[in-house]
mmCIF file of C-alpha atoms and ligand atoms in Angstrom:
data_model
loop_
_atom_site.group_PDB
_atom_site.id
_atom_site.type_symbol
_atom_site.label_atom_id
_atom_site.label_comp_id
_atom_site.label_asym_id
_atom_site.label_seq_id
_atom_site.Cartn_x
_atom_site.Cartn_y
_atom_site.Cartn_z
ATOM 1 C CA UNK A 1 152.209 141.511 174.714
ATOM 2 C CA UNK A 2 154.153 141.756 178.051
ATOM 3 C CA UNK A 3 157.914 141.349 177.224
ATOM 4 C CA UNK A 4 160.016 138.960 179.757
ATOM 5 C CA UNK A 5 163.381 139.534 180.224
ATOM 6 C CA UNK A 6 166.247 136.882 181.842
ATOM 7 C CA UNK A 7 168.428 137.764 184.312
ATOM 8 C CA UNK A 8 170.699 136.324 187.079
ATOM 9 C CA UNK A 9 169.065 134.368 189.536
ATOM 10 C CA UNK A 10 171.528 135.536 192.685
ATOM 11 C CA UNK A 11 174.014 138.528 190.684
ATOM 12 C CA UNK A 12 177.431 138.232 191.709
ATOM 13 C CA UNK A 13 177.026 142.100 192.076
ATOM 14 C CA UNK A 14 175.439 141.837 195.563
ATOM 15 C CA UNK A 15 172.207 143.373 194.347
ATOM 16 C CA UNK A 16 173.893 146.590 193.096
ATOM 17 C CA UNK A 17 172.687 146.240 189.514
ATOM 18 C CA UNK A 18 175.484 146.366 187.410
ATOM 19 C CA UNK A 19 174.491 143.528 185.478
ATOM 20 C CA UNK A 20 173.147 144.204 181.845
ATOM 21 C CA UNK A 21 169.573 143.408 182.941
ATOM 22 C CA UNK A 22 169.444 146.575 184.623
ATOM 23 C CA UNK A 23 169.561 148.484 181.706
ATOM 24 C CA UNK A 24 166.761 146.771 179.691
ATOM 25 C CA UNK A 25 164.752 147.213 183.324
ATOM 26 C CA UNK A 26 165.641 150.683 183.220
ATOM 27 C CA UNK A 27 164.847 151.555 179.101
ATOM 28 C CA UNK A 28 160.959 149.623 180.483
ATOM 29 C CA UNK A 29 160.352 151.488 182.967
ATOM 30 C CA UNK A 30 161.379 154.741 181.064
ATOM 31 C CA UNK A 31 158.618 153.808 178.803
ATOM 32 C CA UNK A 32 156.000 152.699 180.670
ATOM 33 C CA UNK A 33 156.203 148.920 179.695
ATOM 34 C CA UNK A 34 155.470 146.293 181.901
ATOM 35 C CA UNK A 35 157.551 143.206 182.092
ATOM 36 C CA UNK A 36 158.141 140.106 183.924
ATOM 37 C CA UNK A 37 161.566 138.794 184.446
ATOM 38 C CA UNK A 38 162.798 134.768 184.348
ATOM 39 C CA UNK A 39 165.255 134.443 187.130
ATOM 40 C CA UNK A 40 167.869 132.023 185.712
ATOM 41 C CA UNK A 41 170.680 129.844 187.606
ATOM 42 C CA UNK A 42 174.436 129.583 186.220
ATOM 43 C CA UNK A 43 173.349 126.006 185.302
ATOM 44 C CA UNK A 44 170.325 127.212 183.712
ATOM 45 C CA UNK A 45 172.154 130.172 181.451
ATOM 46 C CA UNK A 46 174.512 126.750 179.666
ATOM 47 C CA UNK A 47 171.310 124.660 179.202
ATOM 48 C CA UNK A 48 169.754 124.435 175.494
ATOM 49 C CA UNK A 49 166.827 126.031 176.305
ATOM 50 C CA UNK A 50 168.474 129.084 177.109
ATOM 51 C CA UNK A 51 171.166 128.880 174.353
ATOM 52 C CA UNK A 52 168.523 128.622 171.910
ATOM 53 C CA UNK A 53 168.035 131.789 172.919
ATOM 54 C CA UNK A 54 171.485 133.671 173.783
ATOM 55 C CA UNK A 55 174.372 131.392 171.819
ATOM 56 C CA UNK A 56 176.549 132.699 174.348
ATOM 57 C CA UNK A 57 174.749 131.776 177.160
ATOM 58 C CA UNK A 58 174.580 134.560 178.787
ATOM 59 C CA UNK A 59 171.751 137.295 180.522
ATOM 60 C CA UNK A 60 169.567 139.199 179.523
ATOM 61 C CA UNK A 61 167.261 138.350 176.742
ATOM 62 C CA UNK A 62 164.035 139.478 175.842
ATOM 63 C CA UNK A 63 160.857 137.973 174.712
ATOM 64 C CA UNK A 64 158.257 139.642 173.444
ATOM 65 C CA UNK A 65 155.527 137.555 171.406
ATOM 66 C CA UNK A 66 157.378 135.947 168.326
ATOM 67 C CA UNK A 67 160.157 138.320 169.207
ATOM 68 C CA UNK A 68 163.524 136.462 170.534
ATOM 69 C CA UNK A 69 166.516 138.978 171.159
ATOM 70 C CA UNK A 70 169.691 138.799 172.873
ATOM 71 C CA UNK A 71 172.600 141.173 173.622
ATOM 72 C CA UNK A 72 171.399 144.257 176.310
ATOM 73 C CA UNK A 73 172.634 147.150 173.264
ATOM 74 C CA UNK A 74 170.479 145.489 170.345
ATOM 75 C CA UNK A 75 167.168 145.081 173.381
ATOM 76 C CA UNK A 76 167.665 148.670 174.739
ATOM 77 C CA UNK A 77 167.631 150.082 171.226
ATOM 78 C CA UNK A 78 164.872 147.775 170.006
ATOM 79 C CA UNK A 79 162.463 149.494 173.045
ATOM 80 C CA UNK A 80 163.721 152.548 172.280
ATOM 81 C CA UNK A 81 162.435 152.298 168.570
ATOM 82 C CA UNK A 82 159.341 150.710 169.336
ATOM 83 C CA UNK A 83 158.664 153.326 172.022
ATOM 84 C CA UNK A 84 158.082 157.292 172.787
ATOM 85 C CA UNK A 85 160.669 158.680 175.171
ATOM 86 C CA UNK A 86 164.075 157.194 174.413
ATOM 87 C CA UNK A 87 165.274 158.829 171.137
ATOM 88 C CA UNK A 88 164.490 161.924 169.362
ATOM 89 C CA UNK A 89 161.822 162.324 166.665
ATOM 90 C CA UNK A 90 164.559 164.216 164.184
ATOM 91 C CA UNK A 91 166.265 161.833 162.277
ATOM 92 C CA UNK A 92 169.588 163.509 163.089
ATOM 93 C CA UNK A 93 169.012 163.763 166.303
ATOM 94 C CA UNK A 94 168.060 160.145 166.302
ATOM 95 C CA UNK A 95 170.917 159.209 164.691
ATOM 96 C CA UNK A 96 173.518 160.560 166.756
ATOM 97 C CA UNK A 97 171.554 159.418 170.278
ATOM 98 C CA UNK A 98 172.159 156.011 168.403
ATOM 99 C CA UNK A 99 176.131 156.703 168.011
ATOM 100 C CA UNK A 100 175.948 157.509 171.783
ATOM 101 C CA UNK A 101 174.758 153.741 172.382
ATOM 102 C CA UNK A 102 177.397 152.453 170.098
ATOM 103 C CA UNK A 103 180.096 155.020 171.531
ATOM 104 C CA UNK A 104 179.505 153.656 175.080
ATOM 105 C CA UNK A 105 178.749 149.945 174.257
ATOM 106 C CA UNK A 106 182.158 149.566 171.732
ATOM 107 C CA UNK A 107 184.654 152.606 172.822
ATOM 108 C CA UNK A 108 183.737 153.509 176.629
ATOM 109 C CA UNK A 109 183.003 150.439 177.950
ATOM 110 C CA UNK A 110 185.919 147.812 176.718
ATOM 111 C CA UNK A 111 188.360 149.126 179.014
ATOM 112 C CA UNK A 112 186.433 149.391 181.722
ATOM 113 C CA UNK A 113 185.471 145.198 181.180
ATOM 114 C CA UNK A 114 189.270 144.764 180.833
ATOM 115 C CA UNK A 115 190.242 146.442 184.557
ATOM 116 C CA UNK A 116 187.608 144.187 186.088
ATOM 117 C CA UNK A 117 188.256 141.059 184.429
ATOM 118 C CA UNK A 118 192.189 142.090 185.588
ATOM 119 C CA UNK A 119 191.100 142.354 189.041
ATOM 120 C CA UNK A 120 188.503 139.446 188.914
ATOM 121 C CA UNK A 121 191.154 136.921 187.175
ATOM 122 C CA UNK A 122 194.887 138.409 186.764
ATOM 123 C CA UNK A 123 195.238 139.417 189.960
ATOM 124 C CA UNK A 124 197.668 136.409 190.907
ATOM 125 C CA UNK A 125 199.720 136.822 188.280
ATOM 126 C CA UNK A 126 203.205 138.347 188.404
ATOM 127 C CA UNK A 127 202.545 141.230 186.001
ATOM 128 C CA UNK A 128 199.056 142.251 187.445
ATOM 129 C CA UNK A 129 200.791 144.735 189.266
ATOM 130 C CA UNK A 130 202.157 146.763 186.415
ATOM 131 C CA UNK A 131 199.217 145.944 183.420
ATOM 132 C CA UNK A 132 196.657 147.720 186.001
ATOM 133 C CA UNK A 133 197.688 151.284 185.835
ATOM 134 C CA UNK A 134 198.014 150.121 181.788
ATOM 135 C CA UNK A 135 194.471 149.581 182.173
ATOM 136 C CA UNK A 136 193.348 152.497 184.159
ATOM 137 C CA UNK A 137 195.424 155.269 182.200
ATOM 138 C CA UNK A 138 193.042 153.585 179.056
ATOM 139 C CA UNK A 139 189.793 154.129 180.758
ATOM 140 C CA UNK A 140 191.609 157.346 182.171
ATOM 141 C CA UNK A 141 191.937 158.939 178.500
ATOM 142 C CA UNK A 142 188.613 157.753 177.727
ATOM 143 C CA UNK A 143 186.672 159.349 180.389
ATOM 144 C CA UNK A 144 188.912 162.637 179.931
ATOM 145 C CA UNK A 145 187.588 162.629 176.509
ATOM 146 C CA UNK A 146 183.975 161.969 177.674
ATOM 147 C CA UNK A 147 184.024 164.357 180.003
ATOM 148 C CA UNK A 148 185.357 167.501 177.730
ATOM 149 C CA UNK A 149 182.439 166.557 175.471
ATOM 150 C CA UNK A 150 179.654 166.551 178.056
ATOM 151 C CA UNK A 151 181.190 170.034 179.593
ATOM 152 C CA UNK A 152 178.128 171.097 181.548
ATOM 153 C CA UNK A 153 175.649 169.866 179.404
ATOM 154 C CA UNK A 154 173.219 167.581 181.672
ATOM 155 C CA UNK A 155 173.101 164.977 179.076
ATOM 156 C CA UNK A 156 175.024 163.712 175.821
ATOM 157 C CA UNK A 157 172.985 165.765 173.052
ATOM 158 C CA UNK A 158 169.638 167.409 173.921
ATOM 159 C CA UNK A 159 167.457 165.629 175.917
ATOM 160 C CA UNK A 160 167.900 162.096 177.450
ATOM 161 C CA UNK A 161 167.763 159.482 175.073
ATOM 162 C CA UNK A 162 169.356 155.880 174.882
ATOM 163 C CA UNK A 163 172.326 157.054 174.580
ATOM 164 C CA UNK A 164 172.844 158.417 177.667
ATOM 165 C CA UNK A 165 170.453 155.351 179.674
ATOM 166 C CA UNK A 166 173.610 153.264 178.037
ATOM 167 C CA UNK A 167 176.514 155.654 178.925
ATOM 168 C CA UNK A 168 175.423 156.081 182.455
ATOM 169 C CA UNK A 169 175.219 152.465 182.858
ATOM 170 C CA UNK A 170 179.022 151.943 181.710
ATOM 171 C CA UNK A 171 180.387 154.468 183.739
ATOM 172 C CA UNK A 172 178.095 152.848 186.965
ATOM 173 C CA UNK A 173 180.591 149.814 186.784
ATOM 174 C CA UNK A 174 183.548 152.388 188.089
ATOM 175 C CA UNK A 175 180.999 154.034 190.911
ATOM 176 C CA UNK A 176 183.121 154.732 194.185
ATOM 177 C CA UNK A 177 186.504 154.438 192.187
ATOM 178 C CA UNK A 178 189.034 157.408 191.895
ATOM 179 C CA UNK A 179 188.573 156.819 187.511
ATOM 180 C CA UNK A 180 185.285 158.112 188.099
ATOM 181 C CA UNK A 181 185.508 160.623 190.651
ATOM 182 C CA UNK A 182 188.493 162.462 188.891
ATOM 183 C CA UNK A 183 185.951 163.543 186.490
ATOM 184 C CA UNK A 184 183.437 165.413 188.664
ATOM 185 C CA UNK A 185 180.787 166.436 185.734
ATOM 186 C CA UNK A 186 180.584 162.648 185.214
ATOM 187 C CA UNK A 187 179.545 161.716 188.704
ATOM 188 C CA UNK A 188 177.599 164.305 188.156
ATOM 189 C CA UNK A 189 175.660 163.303 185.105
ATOM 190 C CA UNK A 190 175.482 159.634 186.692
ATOM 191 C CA UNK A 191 173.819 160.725 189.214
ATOM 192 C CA UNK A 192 171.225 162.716 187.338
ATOM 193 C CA UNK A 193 170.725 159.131 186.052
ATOM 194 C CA UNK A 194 170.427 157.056 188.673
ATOM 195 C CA UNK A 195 168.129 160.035 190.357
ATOM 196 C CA UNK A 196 165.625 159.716 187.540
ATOM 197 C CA UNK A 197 162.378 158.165 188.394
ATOM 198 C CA UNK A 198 162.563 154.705 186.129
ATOM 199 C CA UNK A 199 166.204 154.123 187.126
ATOM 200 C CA UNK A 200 164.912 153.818 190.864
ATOM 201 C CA UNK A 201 162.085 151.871 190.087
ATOM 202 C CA UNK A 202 164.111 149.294 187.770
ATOM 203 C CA UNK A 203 167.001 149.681 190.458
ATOM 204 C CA UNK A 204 164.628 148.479 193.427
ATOM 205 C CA UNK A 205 163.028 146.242 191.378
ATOM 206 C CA UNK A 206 166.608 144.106 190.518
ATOM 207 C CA UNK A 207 167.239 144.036 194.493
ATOM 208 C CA UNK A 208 163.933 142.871 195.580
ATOM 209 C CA UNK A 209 164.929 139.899 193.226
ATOM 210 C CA UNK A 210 168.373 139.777 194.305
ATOM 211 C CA UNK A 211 166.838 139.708 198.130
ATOM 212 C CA UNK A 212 164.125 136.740 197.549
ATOM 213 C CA UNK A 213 166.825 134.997 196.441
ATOM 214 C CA UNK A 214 169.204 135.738 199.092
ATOM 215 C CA UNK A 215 166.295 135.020 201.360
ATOM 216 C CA UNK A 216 166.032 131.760 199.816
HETATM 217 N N1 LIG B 1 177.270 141.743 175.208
HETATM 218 C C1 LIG B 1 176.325 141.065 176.065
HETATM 219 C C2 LIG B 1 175.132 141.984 176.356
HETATM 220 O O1 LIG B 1 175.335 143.202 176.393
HETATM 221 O O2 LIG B 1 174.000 141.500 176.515
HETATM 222 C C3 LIG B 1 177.050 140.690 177.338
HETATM 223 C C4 LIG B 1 176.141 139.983 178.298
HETATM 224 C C5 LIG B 1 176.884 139.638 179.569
HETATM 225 O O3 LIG B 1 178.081 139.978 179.743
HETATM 226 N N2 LIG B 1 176.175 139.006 180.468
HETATM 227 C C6 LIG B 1 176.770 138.617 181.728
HETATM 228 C C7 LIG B 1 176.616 137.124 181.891
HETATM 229 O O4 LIG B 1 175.603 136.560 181.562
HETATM 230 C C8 LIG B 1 176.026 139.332 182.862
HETATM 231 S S1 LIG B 1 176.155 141.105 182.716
HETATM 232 N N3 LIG B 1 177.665 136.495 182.424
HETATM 233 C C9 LIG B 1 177.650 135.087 182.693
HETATM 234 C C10 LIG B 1 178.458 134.296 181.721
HETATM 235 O O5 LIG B 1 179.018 134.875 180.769
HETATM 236 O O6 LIG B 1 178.547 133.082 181.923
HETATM 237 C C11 LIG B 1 177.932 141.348 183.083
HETATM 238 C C12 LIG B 1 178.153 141.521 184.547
HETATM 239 C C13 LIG B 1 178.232 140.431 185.374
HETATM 240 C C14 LIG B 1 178.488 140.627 186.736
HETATM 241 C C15 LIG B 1 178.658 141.899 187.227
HETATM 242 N N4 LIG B 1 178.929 142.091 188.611
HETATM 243 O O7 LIG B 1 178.938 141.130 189.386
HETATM 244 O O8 LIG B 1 179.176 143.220 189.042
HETATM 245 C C16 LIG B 1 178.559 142.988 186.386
HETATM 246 C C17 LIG B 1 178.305 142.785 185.040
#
């Protein structure tokens, strides 16, 4: 059975694939499974049909037979489990990829959501300019953190797993900033993700969508 997955019709992200899809394209491809993709308008995402399938109404889900899922985390680690590649066959070892999932998902990422809903939505406001260094000095200490633990390892705990497909695509969102760049093993270690075969191919594959739409 060939999953489908939703995503944005035109992403506000210019094609650059920060949106969640990307990393349920990415865990795919790292596994070898074909997929097709529904293409869904704003209007589309609040319409019952697709509610009855994310209560939030939100991208991506993923359908696979009598399988309905939503929420990118719970999808990634659902491939990962059915699939070779993405976790480790020791239980411990699969264990604590898993806590890398939840450690970027629920302790790395939060801040990093609050800066750009700041700079998306706050950004008129008369304390914007003193509650975004608040912001940054959060992600700041997180990444610090991140960082001393990674050292010069090339990925969070052995080999690539889940964990670090989710990690790397938290830490894309600050790409290009000084956050990021202030922490050079973890430009580094993004860029041994975004170098790695199924990242490019789920990467092209998001802007050849994002282009016929354009296009359109
Ligand atoms: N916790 C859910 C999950 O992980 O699946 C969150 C899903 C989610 O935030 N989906 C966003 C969405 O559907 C798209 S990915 N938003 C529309 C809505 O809520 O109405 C978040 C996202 C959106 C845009 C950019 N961007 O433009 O750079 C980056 C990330």
């Amino acid at each position: 059975m060939i999953p489908s997955i939703t995503a944005f019709e035109r992403s506000p992200d210019g094609g650059r694939g920060l949106a969640r899809d990307m990393r349920v394209r990415w865990a795919l491809e790292e596994v070898g499974q074909a997929y097709t993709m529904r293409l869904l308008s704003f209007k589309a995402m609040k319409e019952p049909e697709h509610l009855a399938l994310q209560p939030f109404g939100q991208i991506p889900t993923y359908q696979e037979g009598d399988l309905a899922l939503f929420e990118s985390g719970a999808i990634v680690l659902h491939i990962a489990e059915r699939h070779a590649g993405l976790l480790p066959h020791d239980m411990n070892a699969r264990a604590r990829a898993i806590a890398w999932i939840f450690a970027a998902l629920t302790t790395v990422e939060p801040p990093i959501v609050e800066r750009e809903m700041a700079i998306y939505f706050e950004r008129s406001k008369s304390w914007y300019a003193e509650r975004l260094p608040i912001l940054e000095d959060r992600i700041r200490k997180r990444l610090g953190e991140l960082s001393r633990r990674l050292g010069d390892a090339d990925w969070l705990d052995g080999d690539f797993s889940a964990g670090d497909l989710q990690m790397i695509s938290v830490l894309l969102r600050l790409k290009g900033t000084p956050l990021l760049e202030e922490c050079p093993n973890l430009c580094a270690y993004v860029v041994r993700g975004e170098t790695r075969p199924a990242y490019r191919r789920a990467f092209e594959a998001q802007l050849a969508d994002f282009t016929a739409a354009a296009g359109r």
